[in-house]
Coordinates of C-alpha atoms in Angstrom, one line a residue:
M1 CA -58.3 130.0 1.1
A2 CA -57.0 132.9 3.2
R3 CA -58.6 136.2 2.2
R4 CA -56.4 138.8 0.7
G5 CA -55.1 140.8 3.3
H6 CA -56.3 138.5 6.1
I7 CA -53.8 138.2 9.1
P8 CA -54.2 135.2 11.4
I9 CA -54.4 136.0 15.2
R10 CA -52.6 133.7 17.8
M11 CA -52.3 133.4 21.3
C12 CA -49.3 133.0 23.5
I13 CA -49.6 129.6 25.1
F14 CA -48.3 131.5 28.6
C15 CA -49.8 134.6 28.9
G16 CA -52.7 134.4 26.6
R17 CA -51.6 137.5 24.8
R18 CA -53.4 137.9 21.3
A19 CA -51.1 138.9 18.3
P20 CA -51.0 138.8 14.5
K21 CA -49.3 135.7 13.8
G22 CA -45.9 137.3 12.6
E23 CA -45.4 139.1 16.1
L24 CA -45.2 135.5 17.9
L25 CA -42.5 133.0 18.5
R26 CA -43.7 129.8 16.7
L27 CA -42.3 126.2 18.1
A28 CA -42.8 123.2 16.0
L29 CA -41.7 119.5 16.7
D30 CA -39.0 118.2 14.8
E31 CA -39.2 114.6 13.2
T32 CA -37.9 113.2 16.6
G33 CA -40.3 115.0 18.9
Y34 CA -38.4 117.7 20.3
P35 CA -39.8 121.6 19.9
V36 CA -37.4 123.5 17.8
Y37 CA -37.9 127.4 16.9
D38 CA -39.5 128.1 13.6
P39 CA -38.3 131.6 12.5
G40 CA -40.2 131.3 9.2
Q41 CA -43.2 129.6 10.9
K42 CA -43.4 127.2 7.7
L43 CA -42.4 124.1 9.4
P44 CA -45.3 121.3 9.0
G45 CA -47.4 120.1 12.1
R46 CA -48.8 121.7 15.0
G47 CA -47.5 124.8 16.3
A48 CA -47.0 126.6 19.7
Y49 CA -46.7 130.3 19.8
L50 CA -45.0 132.6 22.5
C51 CA -45.2 136.3 22.8
G52 CA -41.5 136.7 23.3
A53 CA -41.7 138.5 26.7
E54 CA -38.9 137.4 29.2
D55 CA -41.4 136.1 31.9
C56 CA -43.4 133.9 29.3
L57 CA -39.9 132.8 27.8
K58 CA -38.6 131.9 31.5
K59 CA -42.0 129.8 32.2
L60 CA -40.5 127.1 29.6
K61 CA -38.1 126.1 32.2
T62 CA -40.4 125.3 34.7
P63 CA -42.5 121.9 35.4
R64 CA -45.7 123.8 35.0
G65 CA -44.6 125.7 31.5
Q66 CA -43.1 122.2 30.2
K67 CA -46.7 120.7 31.0
R68 CA -48.4 123.6 29.1
L69 CA -46.1 123.1 26.2
Q70 CA -47.0 119.5 26.0
R71 CA -50.6 120.0 26.1
A72 CA -50.3 122.6 23.0
F73 CA -48.5 119.8 21.3
R74 CA -51.2 117.2 22.2
G75 CA -48.7 115.1 24.2
R76 CA -46.4 114.6 21.3
M77 CA -43.2 116.3 22.5
K78 CA -40.8 114.4 24.0
G79 CA -38.8 116.6 26.0
L80 CA -37.4 120.2 26.0
R81 CA -33.9 120.8 24.8
P82 CA -31.8 123.4 27.2
E83 CA -30.3 124.9 24.2
L84 CA -33.8 126.0 22.8
V85 CA -34.8 128.0 26.1
A86 CA -31.3 129.6 25.7
A87 CA -31.7 130.5 22.1
L88 CA -35.3 131.8 22.8
L89 CA -34.0 133.8 25.7
G90 CA -31.4 135.5 23.6
H91 CA -33.9 136.1 20.9
G92 CA -36.2 137.6 23.2
E93 CA -33.5 140.1 24.3
A94 CA -32.2 141.0 20.7

């Protein structure tokens, strides 16, 4: 059980920036194996965190970025939907 006042620290899978969990964007796999944005950070299963910087979000589109995301999900990711990348890029600008 978490201690009262304890704030978990997570790391961006691209740049390595460490920050409190609530400051990072969390991706989780849906039931079909595709990553989805998890704004409430409550979806079940393993998550991957992004810092939200435009450079890190753009890396999602690259083959190397997708390989890193695949590794974060321990090989269970089936692919990356383009609308997820577009939605996250829009979130980063807001």
